[in-house]
mmCIF file with all atom_site columns, C-alpha atoms in Angstrom:
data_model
loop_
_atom_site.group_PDB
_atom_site.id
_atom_site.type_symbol
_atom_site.label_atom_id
_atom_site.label_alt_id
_atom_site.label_comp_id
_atom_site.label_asym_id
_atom_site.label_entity_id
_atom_site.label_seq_id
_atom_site.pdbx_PDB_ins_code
_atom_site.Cartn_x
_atom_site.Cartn_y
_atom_site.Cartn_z
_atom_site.occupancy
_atom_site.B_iso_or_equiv
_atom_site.pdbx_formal_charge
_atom_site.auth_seq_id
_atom_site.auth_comp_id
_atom_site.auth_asym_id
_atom_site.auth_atom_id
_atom_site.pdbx_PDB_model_num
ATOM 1   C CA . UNK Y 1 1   ? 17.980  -17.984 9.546   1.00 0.00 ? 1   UNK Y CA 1
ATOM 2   C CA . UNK Y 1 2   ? 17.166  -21.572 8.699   1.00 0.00 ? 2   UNK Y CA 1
ATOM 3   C CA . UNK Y 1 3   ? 18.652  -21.402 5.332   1.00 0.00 ? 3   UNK Y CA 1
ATOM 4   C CA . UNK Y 1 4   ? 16.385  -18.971 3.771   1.00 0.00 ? 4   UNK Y CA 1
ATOM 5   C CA . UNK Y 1 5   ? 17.418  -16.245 1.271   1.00 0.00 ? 5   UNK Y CA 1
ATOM 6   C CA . UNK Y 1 6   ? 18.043  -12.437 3.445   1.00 0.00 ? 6   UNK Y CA 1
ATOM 7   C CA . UNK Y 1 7   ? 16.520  -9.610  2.027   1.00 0.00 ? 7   UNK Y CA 1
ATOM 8   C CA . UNK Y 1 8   ? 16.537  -5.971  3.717   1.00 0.00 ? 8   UNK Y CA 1
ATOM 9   C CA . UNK Y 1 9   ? 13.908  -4.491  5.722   1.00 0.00 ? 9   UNK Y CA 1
ATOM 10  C CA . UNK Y 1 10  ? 13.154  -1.343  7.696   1.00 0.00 ? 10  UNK Y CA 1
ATOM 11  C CA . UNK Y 1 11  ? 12.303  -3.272  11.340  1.00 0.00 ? 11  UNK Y CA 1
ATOM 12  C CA . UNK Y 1 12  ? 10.959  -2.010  14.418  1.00 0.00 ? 12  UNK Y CA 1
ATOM 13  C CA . UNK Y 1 13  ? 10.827  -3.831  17.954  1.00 0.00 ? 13  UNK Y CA 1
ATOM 14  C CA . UNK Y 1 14  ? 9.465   -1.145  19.800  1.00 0.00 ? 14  UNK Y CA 1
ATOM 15  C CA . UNK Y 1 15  ? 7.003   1.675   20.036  1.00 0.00 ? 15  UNK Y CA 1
ATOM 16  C CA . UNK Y 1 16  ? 8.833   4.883   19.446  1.00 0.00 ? 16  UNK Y CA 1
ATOM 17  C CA . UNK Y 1 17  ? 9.800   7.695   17.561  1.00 0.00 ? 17  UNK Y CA 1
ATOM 18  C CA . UNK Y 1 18  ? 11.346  7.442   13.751  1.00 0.00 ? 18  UNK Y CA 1
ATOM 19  C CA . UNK Y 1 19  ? 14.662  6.550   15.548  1.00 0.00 ? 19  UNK Y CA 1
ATOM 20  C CA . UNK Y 1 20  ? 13.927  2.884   16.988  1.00 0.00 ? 20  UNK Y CA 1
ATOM 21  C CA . UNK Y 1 21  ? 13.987  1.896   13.168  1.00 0.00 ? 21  UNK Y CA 1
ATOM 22  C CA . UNK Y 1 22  ? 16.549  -0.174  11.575  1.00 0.00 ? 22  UNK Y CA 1
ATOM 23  C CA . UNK Y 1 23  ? 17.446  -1.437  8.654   1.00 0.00 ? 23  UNK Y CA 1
ATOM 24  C CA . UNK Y 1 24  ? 18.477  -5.156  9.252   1.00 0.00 ? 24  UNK Y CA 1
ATOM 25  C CA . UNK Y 1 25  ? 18.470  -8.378  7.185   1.00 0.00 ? 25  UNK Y CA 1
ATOM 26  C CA . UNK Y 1 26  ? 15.530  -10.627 7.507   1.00 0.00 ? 26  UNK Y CA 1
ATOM 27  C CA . UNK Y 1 27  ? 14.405  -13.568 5.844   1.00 0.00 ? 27  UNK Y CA 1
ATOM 28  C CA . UNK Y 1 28  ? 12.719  -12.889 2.535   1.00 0.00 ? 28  UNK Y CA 1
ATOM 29  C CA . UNK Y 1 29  ? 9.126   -14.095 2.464   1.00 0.00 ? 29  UNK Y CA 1
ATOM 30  C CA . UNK Y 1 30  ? 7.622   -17.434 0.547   1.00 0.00 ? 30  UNK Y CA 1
ATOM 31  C CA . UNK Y 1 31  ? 4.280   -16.912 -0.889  1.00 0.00 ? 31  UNK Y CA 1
ATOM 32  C CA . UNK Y 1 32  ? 2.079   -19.457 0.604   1.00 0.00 ? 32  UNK Y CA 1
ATOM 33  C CA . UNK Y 1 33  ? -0.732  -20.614 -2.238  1.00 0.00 ? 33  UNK Y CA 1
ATOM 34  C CA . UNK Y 1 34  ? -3.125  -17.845 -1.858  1.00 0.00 ? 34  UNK Y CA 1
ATOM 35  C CA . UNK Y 1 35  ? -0.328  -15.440 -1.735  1.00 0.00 ? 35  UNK Y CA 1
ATOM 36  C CA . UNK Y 1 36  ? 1.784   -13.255 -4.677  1.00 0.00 ? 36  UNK Y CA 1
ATOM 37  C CA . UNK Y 1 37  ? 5.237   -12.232 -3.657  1.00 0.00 ? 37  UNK Y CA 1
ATOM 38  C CA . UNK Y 1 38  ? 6.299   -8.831  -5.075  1.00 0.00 ? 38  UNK Y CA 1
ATOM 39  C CA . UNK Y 1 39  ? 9.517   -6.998  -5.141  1.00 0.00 ? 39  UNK Y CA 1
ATOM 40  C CA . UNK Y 1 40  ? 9.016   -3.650  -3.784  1.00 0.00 ? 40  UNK Y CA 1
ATOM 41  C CA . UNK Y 1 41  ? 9.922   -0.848  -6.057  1.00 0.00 ? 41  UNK Y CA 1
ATOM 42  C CA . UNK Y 1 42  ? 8.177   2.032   -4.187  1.00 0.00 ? 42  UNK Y CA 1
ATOM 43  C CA . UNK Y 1 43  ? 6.478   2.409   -0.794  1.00 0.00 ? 43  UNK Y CA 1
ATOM 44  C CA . UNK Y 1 44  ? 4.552   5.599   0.709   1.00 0.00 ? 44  UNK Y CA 1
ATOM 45  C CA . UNK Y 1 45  ? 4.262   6.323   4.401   1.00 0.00 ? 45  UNK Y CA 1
ATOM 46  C CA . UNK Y 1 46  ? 1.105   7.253   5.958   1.00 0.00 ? 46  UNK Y CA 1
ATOM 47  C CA . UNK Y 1 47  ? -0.458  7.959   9.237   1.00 0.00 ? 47  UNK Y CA 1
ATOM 48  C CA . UNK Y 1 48  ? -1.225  4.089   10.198  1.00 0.00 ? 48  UNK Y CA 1
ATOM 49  C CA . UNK Y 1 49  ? 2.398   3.890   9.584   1.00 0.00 ? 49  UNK Y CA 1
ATOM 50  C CA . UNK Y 1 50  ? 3.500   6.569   12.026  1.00 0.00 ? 50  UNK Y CA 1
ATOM 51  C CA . UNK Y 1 51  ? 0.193   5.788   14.644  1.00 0.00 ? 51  UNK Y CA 1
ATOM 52  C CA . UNK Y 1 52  ? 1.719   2.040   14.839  1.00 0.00 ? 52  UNK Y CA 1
ATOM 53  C CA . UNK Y 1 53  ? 5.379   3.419   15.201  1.00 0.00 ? 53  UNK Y CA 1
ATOM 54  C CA . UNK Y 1 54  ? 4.388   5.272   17.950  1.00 0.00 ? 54  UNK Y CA 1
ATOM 55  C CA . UNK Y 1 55  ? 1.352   2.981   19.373  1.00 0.00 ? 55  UNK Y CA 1
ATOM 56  C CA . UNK Y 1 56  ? -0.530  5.806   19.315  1.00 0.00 ? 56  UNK Y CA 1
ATOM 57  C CA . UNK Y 1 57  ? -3.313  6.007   20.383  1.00 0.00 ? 57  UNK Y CA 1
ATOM 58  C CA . UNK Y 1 58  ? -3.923  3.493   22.259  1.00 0.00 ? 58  UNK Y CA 1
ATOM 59  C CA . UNK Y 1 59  ? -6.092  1.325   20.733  1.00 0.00 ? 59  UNK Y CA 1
ATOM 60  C CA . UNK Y 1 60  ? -3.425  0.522   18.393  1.00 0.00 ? 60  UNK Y CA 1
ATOM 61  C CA . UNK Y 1 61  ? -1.523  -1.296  20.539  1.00 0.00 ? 61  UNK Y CA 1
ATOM 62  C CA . UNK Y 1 62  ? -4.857  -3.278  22.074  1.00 0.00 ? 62  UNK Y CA 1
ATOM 63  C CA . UNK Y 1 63  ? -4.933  -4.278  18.372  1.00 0.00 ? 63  UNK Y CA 1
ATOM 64  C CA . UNK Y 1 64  ? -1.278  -4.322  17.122  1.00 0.00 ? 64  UNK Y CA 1
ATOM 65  C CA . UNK Y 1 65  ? 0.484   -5.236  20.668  1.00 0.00 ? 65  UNK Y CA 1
ATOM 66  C CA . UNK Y 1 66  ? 0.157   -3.934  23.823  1.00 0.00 ? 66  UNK Y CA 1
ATOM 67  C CA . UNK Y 1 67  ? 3.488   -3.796  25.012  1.00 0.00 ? 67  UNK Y CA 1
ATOM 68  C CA . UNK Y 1 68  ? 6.118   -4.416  21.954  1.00 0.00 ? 68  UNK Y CA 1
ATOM 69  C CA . UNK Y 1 69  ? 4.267   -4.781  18.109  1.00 0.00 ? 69  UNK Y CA 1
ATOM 70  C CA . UNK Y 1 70  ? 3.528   -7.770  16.575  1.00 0.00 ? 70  UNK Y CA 1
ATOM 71  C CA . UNK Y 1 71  ? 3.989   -5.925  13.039  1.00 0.00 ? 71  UNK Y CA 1
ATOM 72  C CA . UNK Y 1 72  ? 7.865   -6.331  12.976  1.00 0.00 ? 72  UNK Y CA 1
ATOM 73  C CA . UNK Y 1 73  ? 7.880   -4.120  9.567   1.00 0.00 ? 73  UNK Y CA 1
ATOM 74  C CA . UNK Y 1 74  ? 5.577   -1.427  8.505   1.00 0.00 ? 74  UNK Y CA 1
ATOM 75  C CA . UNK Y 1 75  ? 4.129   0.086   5.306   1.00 0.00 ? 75  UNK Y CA 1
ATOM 76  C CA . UNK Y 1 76  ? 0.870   -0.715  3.932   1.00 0.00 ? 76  UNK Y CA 1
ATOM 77  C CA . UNK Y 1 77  ? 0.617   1.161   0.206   1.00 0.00 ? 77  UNK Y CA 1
ATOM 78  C CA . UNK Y 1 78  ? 3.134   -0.315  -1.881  1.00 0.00 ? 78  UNK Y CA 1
ATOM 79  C CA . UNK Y 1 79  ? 4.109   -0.554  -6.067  1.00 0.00 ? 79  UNK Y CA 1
ATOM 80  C CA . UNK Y 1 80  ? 6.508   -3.257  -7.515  1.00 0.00 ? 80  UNK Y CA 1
ATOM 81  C CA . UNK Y 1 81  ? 6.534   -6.039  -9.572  1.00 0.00 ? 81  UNK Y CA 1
ATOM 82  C CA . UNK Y 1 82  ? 5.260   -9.943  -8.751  1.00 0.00 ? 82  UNK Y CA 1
ATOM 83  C CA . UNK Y 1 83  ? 8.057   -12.079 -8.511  1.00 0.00 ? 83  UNK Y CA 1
ATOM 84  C CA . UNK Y 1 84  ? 6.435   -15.308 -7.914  1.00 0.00 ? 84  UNK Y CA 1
ATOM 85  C CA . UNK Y 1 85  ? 2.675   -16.677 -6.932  1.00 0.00 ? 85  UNK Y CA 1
ATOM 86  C CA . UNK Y 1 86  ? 1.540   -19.064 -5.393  1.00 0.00 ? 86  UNK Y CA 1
ATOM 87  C CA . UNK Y 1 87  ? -0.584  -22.307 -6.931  1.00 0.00 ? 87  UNK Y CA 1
ATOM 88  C CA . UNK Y 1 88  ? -4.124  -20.556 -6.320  1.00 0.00 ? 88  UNK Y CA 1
ATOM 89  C CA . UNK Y 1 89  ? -3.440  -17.315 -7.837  1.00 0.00 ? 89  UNK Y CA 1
ATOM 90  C CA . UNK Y 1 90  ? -5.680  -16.237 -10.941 1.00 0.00 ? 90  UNK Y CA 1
ATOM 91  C CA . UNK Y 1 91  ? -5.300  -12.593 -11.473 1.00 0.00 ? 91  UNK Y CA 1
ATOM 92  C CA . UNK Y 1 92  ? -1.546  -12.108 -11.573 1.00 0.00 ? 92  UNK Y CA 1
ATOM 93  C CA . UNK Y 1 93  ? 1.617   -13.481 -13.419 1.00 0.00 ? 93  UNK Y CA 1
ATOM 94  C CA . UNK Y 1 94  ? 5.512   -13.124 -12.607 1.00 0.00 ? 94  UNK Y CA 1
ATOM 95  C CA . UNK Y 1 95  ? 6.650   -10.406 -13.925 1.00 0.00 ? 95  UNK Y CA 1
ATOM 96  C CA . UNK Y 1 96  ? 3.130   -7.781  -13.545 1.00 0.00 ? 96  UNK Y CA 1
ATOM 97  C CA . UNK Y 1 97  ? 3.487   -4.927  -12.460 1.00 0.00 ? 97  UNK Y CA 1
ATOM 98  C CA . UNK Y 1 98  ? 0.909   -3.914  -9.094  1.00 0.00 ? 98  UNK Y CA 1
ATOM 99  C CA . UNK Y 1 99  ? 0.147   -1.451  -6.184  1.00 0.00 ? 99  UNK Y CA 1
ATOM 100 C CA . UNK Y 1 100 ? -2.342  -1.992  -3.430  1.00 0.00 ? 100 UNK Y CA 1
ATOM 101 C CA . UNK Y 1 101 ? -3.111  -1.725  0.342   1.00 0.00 ? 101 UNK Y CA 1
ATOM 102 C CA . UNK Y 1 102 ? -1.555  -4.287  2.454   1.00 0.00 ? 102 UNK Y CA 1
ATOM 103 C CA . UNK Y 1 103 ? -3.203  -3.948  5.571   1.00 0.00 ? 103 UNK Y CA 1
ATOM 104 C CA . UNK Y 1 104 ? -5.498  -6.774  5.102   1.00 0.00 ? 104 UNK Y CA 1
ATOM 105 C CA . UNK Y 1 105 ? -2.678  -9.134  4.752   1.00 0.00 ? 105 UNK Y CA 1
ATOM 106 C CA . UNK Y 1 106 ? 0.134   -8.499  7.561   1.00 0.00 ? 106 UNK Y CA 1
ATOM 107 C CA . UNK Y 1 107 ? 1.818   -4.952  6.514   1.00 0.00 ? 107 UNK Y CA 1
ATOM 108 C CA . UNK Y 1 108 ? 5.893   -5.115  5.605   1.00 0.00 ? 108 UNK Y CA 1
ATOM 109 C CA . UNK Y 1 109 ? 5.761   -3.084  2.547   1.00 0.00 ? 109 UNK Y CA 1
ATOM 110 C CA . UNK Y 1 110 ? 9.054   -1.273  4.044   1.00 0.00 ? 110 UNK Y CA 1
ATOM 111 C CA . UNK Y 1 111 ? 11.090  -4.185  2.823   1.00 0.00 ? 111 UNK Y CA 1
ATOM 112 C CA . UNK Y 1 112 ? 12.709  -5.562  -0.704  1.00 0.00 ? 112 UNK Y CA 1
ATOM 113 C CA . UNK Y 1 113 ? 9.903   -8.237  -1.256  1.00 0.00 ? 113 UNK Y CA 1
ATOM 114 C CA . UNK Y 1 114 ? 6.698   -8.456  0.804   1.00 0.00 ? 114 UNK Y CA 1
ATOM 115 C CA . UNK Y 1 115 ? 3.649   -11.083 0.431   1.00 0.00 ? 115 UNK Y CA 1
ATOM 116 C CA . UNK Y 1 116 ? 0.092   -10.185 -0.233  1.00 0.00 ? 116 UNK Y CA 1
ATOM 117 C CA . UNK Y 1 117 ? -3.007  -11.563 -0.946  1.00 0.00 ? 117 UNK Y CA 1
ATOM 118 C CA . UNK Y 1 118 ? -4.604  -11.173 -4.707  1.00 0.00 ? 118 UNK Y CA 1
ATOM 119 C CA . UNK Y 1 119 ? -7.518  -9.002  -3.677  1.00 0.00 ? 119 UNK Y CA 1
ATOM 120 C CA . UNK Y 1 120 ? -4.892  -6.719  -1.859  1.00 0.00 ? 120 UNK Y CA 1
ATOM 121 C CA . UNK Y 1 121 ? -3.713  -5.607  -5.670  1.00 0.00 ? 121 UNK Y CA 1
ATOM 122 C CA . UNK Y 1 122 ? -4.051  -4.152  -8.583  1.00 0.00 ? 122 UNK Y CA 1
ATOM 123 C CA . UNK Y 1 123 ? -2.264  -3.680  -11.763 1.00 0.00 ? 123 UNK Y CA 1
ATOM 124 C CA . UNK Y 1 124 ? 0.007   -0.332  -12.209 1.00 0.00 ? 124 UNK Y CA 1
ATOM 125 C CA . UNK Y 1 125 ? -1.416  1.574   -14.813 1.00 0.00 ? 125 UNK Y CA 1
ATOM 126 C CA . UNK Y 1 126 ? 1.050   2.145   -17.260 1.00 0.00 ? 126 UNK Y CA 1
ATOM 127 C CA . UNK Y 1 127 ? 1.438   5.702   -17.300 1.00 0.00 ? 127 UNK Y CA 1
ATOM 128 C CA . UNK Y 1 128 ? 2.384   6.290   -14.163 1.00 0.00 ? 128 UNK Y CA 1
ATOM 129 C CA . UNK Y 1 129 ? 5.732   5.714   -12.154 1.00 0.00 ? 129 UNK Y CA 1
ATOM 130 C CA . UNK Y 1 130 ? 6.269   3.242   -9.673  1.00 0.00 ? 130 UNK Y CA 1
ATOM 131 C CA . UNK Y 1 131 ? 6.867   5.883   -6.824  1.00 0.00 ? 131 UNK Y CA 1
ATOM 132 C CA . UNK Y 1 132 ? 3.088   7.574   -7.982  1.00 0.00 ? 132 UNK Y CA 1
ATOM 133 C CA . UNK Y 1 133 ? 1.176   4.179   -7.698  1.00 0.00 ? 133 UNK Y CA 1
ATOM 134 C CA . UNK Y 1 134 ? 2.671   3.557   -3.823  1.00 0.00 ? 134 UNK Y CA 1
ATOM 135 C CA . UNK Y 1 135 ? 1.319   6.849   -3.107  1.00 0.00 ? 135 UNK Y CA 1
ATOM 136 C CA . UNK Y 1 136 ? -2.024  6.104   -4.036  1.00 0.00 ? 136 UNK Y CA 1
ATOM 137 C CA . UNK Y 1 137 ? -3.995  2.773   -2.221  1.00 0.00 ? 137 UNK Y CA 1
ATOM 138 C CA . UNK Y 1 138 ? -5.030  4.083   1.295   1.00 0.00 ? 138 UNK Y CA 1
ATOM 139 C CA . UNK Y 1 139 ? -5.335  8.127   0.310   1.00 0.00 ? 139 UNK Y CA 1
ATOM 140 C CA . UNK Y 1 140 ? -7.415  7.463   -2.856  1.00 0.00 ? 140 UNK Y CA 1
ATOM 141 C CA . UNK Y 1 141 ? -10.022 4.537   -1.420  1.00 0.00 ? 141 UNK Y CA 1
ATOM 142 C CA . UNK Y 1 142 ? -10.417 6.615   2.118   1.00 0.00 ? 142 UNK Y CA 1
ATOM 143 C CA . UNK Y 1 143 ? -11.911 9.415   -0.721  1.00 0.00 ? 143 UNK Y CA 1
ATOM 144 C CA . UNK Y 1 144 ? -13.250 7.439   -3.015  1.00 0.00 ? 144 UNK Y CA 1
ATOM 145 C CA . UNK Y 1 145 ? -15.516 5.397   0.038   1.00 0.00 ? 145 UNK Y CA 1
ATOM 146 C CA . UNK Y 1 146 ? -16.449 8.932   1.190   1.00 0.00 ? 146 UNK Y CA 1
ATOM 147 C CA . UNK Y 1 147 ? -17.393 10.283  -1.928  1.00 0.00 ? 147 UNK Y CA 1
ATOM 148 C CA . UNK Y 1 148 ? -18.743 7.663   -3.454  1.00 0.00 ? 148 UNK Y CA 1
ATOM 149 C CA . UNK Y 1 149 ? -19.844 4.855   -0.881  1.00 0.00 ? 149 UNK Y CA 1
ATOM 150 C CA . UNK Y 1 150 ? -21.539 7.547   1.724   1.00 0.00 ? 150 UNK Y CA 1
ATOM 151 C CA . UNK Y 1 151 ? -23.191 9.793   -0.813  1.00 0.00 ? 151 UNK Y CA 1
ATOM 152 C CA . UNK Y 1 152 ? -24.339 10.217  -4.056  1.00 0.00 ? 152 UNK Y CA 1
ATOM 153 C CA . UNK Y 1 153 ? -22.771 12.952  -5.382  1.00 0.00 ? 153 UNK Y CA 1
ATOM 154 C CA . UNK Y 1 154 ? -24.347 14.868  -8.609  1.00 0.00 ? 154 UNK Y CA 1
ATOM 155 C CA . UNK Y 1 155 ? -22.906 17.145  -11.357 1.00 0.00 ? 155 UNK Y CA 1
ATOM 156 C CA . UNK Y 1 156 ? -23.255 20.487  -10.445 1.00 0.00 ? 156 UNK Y CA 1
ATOM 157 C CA . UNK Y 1 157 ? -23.707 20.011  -6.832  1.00 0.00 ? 157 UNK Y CA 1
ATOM 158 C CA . UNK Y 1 158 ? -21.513 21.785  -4.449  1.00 0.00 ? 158 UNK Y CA 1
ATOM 159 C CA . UNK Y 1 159 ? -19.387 19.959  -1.958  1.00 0.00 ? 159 UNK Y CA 1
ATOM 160 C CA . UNK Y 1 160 ? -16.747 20.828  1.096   1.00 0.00 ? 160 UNK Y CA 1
ATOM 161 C CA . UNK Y 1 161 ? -14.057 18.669  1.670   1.00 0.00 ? 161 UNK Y CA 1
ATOM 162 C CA . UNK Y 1 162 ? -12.672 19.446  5.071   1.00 0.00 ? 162 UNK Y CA 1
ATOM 163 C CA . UNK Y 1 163 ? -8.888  18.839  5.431   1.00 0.00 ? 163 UNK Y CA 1
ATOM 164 C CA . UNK Y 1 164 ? -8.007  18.764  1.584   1.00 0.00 ? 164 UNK Y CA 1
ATOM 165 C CA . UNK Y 1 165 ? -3.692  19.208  1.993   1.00 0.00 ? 165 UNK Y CA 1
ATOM 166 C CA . UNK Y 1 166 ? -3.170  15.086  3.340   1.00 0.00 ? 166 UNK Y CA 1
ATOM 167 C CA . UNK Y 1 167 ? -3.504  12.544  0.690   1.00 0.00 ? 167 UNK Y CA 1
ATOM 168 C CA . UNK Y 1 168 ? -7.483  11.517  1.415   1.00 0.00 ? 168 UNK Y CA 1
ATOM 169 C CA . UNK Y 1 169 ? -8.065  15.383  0.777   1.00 0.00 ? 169 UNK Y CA 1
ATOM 170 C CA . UNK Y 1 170 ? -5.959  16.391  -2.054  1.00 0.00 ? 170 UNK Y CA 1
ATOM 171 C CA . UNK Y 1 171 ? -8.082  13.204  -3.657  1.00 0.00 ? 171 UNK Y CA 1
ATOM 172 C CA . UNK Y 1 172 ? -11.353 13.634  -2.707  1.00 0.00 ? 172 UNK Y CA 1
ATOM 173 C CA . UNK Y 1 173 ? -11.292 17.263  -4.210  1.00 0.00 ? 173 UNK Y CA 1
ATOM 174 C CA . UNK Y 1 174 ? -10.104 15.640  -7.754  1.00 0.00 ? 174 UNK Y CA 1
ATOM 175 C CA . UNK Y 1 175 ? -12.452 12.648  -7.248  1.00 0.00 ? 175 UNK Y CA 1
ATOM 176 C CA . UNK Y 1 176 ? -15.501 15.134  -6.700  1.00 0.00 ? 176 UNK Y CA 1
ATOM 177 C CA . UNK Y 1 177 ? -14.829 17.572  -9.682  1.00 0.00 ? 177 UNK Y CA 1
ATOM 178 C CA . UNK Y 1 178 ? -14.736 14.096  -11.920 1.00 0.00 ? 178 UNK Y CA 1
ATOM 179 C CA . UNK Y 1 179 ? -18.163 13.382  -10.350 1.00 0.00 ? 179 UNK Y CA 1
#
């Protein structure tokens, strides 16, 4: 520590199971210009989560790091409130409350405060809970891409969503009865 403020994060230095996690001090992050810091309120896991946990498969760790990872702290879909931005931000004040996908800008939603880039967030919606918004960012735009971005779907048409108890599914079916 050089100084900096500690904050607490759930680390990992090794591929493994649930049980090489720790929860450990670390430095809390400084939002460079193009960056918003947020204080995480809520974070969902998902299955990038556990495939970089375990390294599996393999091409994770050709991308991620081959022998140890290079992500020191996991969790991608996050919801909290922005503490403090940096000069170039536009979108976003202190004190907004946001969710969104980190894993365009370095992962480490599994900690107090995390950085992320503006176009990785979006405001909460109001009437739902902190907790509701983490679960959302992957799940919902994996369904929405699908249903949406792949195909044109049209009212009345009939449609079978393969695999519709994980979160992509259980969307995609409400996403396709709004269509």
């Amino acid at each position: 520590n050089l100084g900096g403020i500690l904050m607490k994060a759930i680390v990992y230095e090794r591929y493994g199971s649930p049980d090489v996690l720790a929860l450990k001090e670390v430095e809390k992050p400084v939002p460079k210009d193009n960056e918003i810091l947020i204080r995480v309120y809520a974070a969902s896991v998902n299955d990038w989560d556990w495939g970089l946990l375990r390294g599996k498969p393999f091409v994770n760790r050709l991308l991620f790091g081959l022998l140890k990872p290079k992500i020191k702290i996991l969790g991608v879909d996050i919801a909290g409130q922005v503490e403090a931005i940096g000069r170039n931000i536009k979108q976003f004040q202190p004190g907004d409350e946001v969710f969104g996908d980190l894993s365009g800008c370095g992962w480490g939603g599994f900690a107090e405060y995390v950085c992320a880039l503006e176009n990785a967030l979006s405001l909460k919606p109001t009437g739902i809970t902190f907790e509701e918004a983490a679960a959302v960012p992957q799940a919902a735009v994996l369904a929405l891409q699908g249903l949406r971005d792949k195909r044109q779907i049209q009212p009345g048409q009939k449609i079978l969503i393969n695999g519709a108890g994980g979160g992509a599914g259980t969307f995609a079916v409400q996403i396709a009865k709004s269509f």
